Short mmCIF file of C-alpha atoms and ligand atoms in Angstrom, two decimals:
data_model
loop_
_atom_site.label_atom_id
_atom_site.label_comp_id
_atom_site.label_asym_id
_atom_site.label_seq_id
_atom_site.Cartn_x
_atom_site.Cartn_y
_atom_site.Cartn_z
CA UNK H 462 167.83 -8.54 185.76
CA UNK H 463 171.15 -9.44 184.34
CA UNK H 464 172.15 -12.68 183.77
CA UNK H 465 175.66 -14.39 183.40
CA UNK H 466 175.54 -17.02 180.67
CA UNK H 467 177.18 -19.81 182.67
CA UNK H 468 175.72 -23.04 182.39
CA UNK H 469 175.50 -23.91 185.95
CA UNK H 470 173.57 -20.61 186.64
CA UNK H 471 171.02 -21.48 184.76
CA UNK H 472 170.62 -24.93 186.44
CA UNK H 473 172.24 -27.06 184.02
CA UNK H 474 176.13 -29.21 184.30
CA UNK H 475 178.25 -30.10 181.46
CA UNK H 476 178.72 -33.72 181.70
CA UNK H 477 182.80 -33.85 182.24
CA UNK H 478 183.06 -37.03 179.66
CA UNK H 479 180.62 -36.25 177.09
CA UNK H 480 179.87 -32.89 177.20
CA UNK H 481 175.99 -32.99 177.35
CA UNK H 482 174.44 -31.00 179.58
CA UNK H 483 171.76 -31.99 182.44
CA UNK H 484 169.37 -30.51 185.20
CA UNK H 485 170.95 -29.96 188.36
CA UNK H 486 168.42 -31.75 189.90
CA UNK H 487 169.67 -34.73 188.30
CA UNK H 488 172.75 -34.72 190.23
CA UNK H 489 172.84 -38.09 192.31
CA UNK H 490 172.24 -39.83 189.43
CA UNK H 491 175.30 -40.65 186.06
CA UNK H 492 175.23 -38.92 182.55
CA UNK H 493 172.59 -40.50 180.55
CA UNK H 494 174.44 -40.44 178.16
CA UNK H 495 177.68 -41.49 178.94
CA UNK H 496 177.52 -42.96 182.58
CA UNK H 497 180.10 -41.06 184.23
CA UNK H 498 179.51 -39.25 187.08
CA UNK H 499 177.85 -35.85 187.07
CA UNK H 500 179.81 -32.72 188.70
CA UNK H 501 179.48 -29.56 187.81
CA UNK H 502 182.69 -28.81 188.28
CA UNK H 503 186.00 -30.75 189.17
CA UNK H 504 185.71 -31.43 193.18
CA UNK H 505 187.89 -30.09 195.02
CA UNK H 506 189.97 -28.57 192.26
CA UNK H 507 191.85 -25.99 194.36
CA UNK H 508 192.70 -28.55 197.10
CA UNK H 509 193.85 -31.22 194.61
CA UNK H 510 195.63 -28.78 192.34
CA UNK H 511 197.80 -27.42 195.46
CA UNK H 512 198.99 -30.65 196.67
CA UNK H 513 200.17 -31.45 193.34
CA UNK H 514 201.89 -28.31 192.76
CA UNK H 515 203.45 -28.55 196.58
CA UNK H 516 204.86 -32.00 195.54
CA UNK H 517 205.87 -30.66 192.39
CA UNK H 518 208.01 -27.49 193.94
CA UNK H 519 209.40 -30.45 196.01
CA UNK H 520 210.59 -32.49 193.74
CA UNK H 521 211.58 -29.87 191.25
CA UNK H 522 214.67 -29.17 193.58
CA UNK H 523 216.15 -33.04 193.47
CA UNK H 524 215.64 -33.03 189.83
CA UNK H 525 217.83 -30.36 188.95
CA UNK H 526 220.72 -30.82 191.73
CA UNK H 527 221.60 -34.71 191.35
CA UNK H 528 222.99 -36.02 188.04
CA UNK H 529 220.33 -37.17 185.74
CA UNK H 530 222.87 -39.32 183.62
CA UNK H 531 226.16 -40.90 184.02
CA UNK H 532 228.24 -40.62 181.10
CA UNK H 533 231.15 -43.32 180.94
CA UNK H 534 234.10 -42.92 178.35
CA UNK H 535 237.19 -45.11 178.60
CA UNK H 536 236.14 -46.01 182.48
CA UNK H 537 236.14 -42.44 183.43
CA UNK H 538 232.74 -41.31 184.38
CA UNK H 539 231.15 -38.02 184.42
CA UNK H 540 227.88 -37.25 185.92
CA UNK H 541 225.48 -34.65 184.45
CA UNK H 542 223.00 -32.60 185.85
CA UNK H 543 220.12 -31.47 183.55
CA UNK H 544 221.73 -28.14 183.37
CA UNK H 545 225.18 -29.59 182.67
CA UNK H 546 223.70 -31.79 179.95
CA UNK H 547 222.57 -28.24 178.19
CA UNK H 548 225.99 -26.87 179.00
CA UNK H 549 227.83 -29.82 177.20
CA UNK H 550 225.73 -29.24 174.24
CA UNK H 551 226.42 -25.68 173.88
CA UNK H 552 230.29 -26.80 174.44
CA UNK H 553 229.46 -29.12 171.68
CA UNK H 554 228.35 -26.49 169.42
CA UNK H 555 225.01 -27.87 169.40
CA UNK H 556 223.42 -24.95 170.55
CA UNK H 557 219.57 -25.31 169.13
CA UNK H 558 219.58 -28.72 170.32
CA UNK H 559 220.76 -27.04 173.64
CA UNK H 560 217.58 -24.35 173.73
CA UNK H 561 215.68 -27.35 172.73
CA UNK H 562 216.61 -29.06 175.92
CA UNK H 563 216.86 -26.15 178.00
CA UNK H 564 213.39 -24.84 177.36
CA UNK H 565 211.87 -28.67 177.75
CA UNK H 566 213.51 -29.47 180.41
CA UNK H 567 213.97 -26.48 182.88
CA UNK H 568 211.92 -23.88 181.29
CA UNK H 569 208.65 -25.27 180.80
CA UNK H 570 208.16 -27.62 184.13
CA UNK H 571 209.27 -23.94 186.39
CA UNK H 572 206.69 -22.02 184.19
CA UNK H 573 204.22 -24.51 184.60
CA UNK H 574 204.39 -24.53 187.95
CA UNK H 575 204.43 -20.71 188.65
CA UNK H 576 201.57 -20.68 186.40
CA UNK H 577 199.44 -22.93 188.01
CA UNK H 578 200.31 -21.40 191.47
CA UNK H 579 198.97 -18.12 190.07
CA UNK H 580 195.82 -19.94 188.50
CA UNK H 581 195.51 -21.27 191.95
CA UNK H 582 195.50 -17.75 194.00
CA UNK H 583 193.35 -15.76 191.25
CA UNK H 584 190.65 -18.27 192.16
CA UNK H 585 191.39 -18.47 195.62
CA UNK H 586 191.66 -14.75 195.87
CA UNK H 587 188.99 -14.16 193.32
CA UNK H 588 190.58 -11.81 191.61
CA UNK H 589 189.05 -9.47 188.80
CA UNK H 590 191.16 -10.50 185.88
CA UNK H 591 190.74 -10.56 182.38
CA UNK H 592 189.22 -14.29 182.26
CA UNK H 593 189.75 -14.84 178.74
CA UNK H 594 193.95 -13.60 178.57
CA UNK H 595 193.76 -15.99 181.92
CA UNK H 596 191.91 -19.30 180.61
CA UNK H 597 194.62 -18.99 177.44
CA UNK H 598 197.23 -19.19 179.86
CA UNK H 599 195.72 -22.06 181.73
CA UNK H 600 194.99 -24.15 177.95
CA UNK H 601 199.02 -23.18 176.57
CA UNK H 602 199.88 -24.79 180.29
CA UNK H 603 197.99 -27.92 179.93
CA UNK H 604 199.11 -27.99 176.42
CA UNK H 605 202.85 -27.75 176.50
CA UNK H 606 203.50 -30.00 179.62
CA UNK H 607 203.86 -32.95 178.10
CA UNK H 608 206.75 -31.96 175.90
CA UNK H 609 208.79 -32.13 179.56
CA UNK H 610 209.00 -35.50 179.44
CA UNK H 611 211.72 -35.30 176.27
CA UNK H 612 214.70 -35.35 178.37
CA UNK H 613 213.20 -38.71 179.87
CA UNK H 614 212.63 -39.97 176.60
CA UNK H 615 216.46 -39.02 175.27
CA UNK H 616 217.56 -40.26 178.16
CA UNK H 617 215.89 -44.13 177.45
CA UNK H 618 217.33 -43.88 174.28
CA UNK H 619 221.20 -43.29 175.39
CA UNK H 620 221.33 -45.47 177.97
CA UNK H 621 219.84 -47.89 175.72
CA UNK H 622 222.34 -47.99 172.61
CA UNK H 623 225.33 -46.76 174.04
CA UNK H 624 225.97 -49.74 176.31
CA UNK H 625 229.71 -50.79 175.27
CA UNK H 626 231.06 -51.87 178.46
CA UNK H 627 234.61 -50.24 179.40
CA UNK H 628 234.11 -48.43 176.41
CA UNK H 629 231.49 -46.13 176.32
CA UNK H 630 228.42 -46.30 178.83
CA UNK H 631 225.70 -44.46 179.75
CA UNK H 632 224.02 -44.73 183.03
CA UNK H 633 220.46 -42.96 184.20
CA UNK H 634 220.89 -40.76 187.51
CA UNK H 635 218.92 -40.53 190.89
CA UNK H 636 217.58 -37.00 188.98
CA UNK H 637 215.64 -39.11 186.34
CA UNK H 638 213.07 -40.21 188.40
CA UNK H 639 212.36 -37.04 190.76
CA UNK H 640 212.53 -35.40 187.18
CA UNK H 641 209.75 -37.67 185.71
CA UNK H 642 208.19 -37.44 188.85
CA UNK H 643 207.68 -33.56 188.44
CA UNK H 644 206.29 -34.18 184.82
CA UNK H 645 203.76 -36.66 185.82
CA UNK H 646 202.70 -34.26 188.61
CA UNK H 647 202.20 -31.23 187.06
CA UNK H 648 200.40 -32.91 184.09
CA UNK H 649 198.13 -34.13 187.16
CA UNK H 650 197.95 -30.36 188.48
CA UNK H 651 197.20 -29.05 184.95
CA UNK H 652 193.95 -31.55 184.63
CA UNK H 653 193.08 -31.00 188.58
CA UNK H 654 192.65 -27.22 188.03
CA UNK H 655 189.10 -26.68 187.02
CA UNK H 656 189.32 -22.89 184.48
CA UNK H 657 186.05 -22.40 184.98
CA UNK H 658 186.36 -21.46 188.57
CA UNK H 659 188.45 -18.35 187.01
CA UNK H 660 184.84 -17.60 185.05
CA UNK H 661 183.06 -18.10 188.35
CA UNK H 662 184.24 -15.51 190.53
CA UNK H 663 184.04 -12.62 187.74
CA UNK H 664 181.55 -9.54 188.96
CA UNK H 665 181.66 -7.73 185.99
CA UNK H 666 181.63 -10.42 183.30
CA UNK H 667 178.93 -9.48 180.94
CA UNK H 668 180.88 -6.41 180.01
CA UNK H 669 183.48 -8.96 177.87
CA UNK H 670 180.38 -11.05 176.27
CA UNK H 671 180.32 -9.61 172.66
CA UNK H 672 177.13 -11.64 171.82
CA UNK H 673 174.09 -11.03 173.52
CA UNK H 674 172.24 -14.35 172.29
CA UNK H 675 174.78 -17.29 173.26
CA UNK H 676 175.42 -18.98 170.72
CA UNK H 677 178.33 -20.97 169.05
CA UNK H 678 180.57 -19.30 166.38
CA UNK H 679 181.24 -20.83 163.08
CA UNK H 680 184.08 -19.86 161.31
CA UNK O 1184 163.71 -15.00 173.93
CA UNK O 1185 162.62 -17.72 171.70
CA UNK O 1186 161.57 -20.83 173.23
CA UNK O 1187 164.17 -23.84 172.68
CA UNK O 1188 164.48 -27.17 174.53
CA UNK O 1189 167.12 -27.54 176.87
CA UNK O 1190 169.12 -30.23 174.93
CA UNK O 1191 169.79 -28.63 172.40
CA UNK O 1192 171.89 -26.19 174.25
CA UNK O 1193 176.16 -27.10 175.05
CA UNK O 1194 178.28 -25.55 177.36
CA UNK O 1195 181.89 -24.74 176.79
CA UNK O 1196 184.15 -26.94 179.01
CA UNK O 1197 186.90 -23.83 179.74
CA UNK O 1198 184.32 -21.39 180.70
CA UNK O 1199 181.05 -22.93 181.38
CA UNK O 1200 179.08 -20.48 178.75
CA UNK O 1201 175.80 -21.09 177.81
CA UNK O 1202 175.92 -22.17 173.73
CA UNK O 1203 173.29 -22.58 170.94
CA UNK O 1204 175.10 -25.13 168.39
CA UNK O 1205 175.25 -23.61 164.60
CA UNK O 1206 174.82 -26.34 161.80
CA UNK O 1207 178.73 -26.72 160.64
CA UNK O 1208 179.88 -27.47 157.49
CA UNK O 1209 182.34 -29.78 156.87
CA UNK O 1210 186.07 -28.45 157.49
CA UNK O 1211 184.29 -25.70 159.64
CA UNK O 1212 185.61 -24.46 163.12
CA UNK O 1213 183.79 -24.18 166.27
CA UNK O 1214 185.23 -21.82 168.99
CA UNK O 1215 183.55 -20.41 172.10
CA UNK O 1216 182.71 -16.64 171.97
CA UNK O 1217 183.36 -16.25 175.49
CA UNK O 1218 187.08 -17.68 175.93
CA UNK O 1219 188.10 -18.78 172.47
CA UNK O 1220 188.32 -22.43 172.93
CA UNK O 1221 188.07 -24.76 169.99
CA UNK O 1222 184.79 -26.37 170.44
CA UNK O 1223 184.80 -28.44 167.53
CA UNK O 1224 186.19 -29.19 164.39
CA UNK O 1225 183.21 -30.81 161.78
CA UNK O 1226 185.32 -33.38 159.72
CA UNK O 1227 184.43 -34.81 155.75
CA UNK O 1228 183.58 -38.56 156.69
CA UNK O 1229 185.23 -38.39 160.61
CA UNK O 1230 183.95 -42.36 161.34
CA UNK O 1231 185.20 -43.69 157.85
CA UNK O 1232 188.36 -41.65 158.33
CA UNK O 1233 188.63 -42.31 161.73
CA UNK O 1234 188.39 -46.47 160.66
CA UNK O 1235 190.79 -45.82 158.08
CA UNK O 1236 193.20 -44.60 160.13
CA UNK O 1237 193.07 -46.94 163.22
CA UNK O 1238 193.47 -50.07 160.71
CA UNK O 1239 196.41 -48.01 159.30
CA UNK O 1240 198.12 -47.52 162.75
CA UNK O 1241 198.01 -51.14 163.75
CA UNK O 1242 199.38 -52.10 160.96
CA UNK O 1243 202.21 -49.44 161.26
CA UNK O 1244 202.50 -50.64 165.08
CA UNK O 1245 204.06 -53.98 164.70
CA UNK O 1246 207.13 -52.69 162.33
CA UNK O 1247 207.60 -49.40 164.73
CA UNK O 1248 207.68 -51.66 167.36
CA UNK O 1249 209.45 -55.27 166.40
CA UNK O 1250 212.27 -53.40 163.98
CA UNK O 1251 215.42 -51.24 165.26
CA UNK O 1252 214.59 -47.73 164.57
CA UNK O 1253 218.44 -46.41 165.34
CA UNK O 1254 221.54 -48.22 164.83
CA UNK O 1255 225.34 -46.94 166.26
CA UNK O 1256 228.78 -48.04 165.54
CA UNK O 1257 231.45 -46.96 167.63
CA UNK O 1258 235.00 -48.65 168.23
CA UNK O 1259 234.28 -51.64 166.06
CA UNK O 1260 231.01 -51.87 169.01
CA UNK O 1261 227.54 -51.81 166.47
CA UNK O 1262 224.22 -52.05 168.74
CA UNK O 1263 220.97 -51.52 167.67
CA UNK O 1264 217.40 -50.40 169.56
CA UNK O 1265 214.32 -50.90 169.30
CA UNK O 1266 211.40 -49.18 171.22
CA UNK O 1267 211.51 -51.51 174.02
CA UNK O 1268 215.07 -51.72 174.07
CA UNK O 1269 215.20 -47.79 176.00
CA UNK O 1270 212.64 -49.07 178.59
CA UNK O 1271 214.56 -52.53 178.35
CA UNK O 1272 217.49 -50.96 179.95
CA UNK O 1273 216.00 -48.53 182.36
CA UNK O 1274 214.72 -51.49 184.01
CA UNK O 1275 217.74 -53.51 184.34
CA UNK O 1276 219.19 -49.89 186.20
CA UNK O 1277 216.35 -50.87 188.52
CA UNK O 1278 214.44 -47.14 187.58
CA UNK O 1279 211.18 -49.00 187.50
CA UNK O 1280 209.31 -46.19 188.01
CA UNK O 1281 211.14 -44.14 184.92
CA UNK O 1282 210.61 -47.42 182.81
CA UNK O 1283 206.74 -48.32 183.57
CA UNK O 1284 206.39 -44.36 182.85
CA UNK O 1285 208.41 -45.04 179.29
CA UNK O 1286 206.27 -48.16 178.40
CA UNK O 1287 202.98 -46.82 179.15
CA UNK O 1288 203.48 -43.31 177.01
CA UNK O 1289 205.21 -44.59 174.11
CA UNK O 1290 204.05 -48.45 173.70
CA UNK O 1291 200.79 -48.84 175.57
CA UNK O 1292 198.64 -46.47 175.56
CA UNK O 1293 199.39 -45.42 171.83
CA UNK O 1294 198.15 -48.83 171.06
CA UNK O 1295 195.26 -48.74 173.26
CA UNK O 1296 194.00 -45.64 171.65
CA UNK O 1297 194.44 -47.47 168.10
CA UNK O 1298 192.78 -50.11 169.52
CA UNK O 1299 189.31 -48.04 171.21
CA UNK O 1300 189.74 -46.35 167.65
CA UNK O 1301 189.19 -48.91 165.55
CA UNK O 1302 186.93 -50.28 168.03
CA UNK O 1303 184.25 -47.41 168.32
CA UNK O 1304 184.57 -46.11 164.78
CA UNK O 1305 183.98 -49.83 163.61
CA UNK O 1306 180.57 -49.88 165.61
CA UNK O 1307 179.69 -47.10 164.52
CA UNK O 1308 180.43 -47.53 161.03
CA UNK O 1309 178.55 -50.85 160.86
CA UNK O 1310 175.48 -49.03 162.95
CA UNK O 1311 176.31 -52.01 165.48
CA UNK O 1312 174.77 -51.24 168.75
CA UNK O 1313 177.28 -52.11 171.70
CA UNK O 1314 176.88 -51.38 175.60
CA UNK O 1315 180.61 -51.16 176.00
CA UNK O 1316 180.67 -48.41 173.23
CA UNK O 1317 180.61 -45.38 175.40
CA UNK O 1318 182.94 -46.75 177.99
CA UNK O 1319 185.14 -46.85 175.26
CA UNK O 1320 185.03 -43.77 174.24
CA UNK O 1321 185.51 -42.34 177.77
CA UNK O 1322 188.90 -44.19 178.17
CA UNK O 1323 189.87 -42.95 174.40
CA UNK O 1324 189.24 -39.50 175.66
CA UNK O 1325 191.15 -40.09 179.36
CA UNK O 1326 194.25 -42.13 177.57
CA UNK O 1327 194.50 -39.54 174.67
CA UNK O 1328 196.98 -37.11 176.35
CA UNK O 1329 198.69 -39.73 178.22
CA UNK O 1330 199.78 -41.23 174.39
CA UNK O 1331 203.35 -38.93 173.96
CA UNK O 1332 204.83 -40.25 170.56
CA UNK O 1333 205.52 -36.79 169.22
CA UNK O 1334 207.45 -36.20 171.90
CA UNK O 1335 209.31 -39.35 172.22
CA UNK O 1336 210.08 -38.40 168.09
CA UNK O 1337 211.55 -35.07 169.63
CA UNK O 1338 213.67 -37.48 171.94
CA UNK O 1339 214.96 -39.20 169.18
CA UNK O 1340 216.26 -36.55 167.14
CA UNK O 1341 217.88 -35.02 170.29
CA UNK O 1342 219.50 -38.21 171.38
CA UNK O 1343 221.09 -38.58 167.59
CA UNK O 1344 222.35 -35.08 167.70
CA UNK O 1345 224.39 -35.91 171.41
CA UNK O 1346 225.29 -39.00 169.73
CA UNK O 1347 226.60 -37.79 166.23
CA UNK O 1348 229.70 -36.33 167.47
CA UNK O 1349 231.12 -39.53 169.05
CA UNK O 1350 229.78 -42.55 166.87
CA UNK O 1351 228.54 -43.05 163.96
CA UNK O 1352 224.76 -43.95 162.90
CA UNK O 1353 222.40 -45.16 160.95
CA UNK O 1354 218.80 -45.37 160.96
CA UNK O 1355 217.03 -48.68 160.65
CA UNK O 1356 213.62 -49.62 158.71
CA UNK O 1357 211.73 -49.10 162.21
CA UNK O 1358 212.42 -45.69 162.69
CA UNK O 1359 210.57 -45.19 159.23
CA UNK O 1360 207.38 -47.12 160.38
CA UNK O 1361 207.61 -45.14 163.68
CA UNK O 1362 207.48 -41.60 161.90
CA UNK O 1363 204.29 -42.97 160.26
CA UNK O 1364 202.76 -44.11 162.96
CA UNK O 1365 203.42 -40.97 164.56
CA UNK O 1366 201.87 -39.32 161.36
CA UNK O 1367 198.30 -41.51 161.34
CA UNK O 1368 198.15 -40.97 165.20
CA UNK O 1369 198.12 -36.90 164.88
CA UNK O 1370 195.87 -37.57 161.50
CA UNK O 1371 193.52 -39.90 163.76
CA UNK O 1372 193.21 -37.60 166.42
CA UNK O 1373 192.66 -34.71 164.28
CA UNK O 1374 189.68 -36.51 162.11
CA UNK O 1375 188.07 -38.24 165.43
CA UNK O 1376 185.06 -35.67 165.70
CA UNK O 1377 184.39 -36.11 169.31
CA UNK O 1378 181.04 -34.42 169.34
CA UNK O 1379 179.92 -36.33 166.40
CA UNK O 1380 181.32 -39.83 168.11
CA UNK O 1381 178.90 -38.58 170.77
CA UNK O 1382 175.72 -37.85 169.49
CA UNK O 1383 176.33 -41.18 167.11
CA UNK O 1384 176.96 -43.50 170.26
CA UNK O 1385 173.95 -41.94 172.14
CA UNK O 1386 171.60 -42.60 168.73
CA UNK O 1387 173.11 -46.28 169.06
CA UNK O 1388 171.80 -46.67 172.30
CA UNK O 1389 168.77 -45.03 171.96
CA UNK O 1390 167.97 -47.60 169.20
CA UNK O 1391 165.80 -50.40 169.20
CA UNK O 1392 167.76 -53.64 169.60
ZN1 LIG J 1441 178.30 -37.82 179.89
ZN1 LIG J 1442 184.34 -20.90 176.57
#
């Protein structure tokens, strides 16, 4: 009989903290190691991940229609979006800087979202994917989320030094904290999602295993 | 099949296969050969390192944190900031919630993590048994990805660019001692072998007081 090589098949759970690995009959009791709960996988990944990601879509839409900052010159404000932020960089001339933005700030948190969403319905659907092409797109999600929160960052900076009254102010929007909002949620989505369910559901897994003792690769 | 205890097995976190550990060398890459993930990445001297480093960063904390890092003239107007100055004013605009977020990625929790650093690597280096050791390492390992100062770097540089067309600026000692802290942070987190920490804090335990 064929065997997958997944740990929990063959009785045994990765401790989440630590990474050592115990009998499932252990269960009710902490890592011995480490002391942190035992679960053999996250619980209730799928439900957790999709309440994120609905308050994420939510939130996603306030963050990009209301201004993010208030820009003040001579007494005459101007409000910016995040997409008329980019747009006054490219009118600027600044138009790397602009990507820059434009890929951190509106890019990246829609991606991230549509890609969890389709994490979320290959599992739920179980799917036959390619696992492997699918957990890489789960680890460059977790990975680049965090670089959302440099429009939040920019922002603390501006409103920070240019404070000169009459003069020349800058002024954070209603958009900056729906838009930090989204950032802190889908970073919470991202570590709620659990890849190996992906692994789980695969029929006709052993096909992709190129090694037929596991074992860990050196390179 | 050969006969092997159980422990000696690991399981990839991404994919839940089944692994044998191979001895690594030192410098040596670990990746699973079912998804690809980097398992581990054996380090020359990853506790002494790993101390070196953490006493480094605290020292480089106070300056990134006490001196301005960017100054701007504009008008005859000259104002400096400092890394609390940015969550400084998002809290007087009453965005709390913006500010508290601000604080905790680019002050806090880089310092905790400097802090659980030195901390654990100290123990270990010193073989000193301690029952809060692997607590401590747990909250290193939850805090680690909450800690954003690359990205608040990014921030910088963008927010100079917007503001080199209108004013004129200059950039103060602290910005210097923040790039370096931003430096020994990637270095520490890059020569903190978790696996070793690991099997080193579960020896600890295991020994006879
Ligand atoms: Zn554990
Ligand atoms: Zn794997």
């Amino acid at each position: 009989m064929k065997r997958l090589p997944g740990a929990l098949r063959q009785g045994l759970i990765r401790c989440h903290d630590c990474g050592a690995l115990a009998k499932q009959e252990t269960v009710p009791h902490p890592c011995p190691v480490c002391g942190s709960p035992l679960q053999a996988r996250i619980p209730d990944s799928l439900t957790r991940t999709m309440a994120f990601l609905l308050s994420g879509y939510a939130l996603y839409v306030p963050a990009n229609l209301f201004p993010i900052m208030t820009v003040t010159r001579f007494g005459v404000g101007e409000p910016h979006t995040i997409l008329g932020g980019i747009l006054a960089l490219i009118d600027g001339e600044m138009l790397p800087i602009a990507i820059l933005v434009f890929i951190a700030s509106i890019l990246v948190p829609l991606l991230k979202l549509l890609g969890l969403t389709l994490l979320w319905l290959c599992v739920f659907y179980r799917w036959q994917v390619n696992a492997r092409r699918w957990t890489l797109m789960y680890r460059m999600i977790a990975f680049v989320g965090r670089w959302s929160m440099l429009d939040i960052f920019m922002i603390s900076i501006l409103i920070s030094l240019v404070d000169l009254g009459g003069v020349a102010q800058v002024l954070a929007g209603p958009a900056a904290t729906a838009f930090a909002a989204v950032v802190v949620i889908t970073l919470f989505a991202a570590k709620s999602f659990d890849p190996r369910l992906i692994w789980d559901h695969q029929t006709h897994d052993e096909r992709r295993i190129r090694l037929r003792n596991p074992r860990r690769l050196a390179e | 099949m050969r006969a092997r205890p159980k422990l000696q097995l690991e399981a990839c976190p991404e994919c839940d296969a089944l692994l044998r550990p191979a001895a690594l060398v030192d410098g040596d890459k670990a990746h699973c050969p079912r998804c690809g993930f980097l398992l581990q990445r054996a380090q020359k001297n990853s506790i002494e390192r790993s101390l070196a480093l953490s006493v480094a960063g605290l020292l480089l904390f106070v300056p990134a944190n006490c001196l301005p890092l960017v100054g701007i003239k504009f008008l005859g107007n000259a104002k400096d900031g400092i890394l609390l100055s940015g969550v400084a004013a998002l809290y007087g605009e009453g965005m709390w919630a913006v500010a508290t977020l601000v604080f905790l990625s680019s002050m806090l929790f880089p310092l905790v993590n400097i802090l659980l650093s030195l901390a654990i690597s100290l123990h270990l280096y010193l073989n000193r048994p301690n029952r809060y050791l692997r607590h401590w390492m747990r909250w290193l390992q939850h805090l680690d990805e909450w800690a954003m100062l690359e990205v608040y770097t990014l921030g910088i540089i963008v927010a100079c660019v917007k503001l080199s067309s209108m004013a004129d600026l200059h950039f103060g000692l602290g910005l210097y001692a923040f790039v370096g802290l931003l430096l020994v942070t990637v270095a520490l987190a890059a020569s903190l072998d978790r696996t070793l920490f690991w099997q080193r804090i579960d020896a600890l335990r295991r020994k006879p007081a």
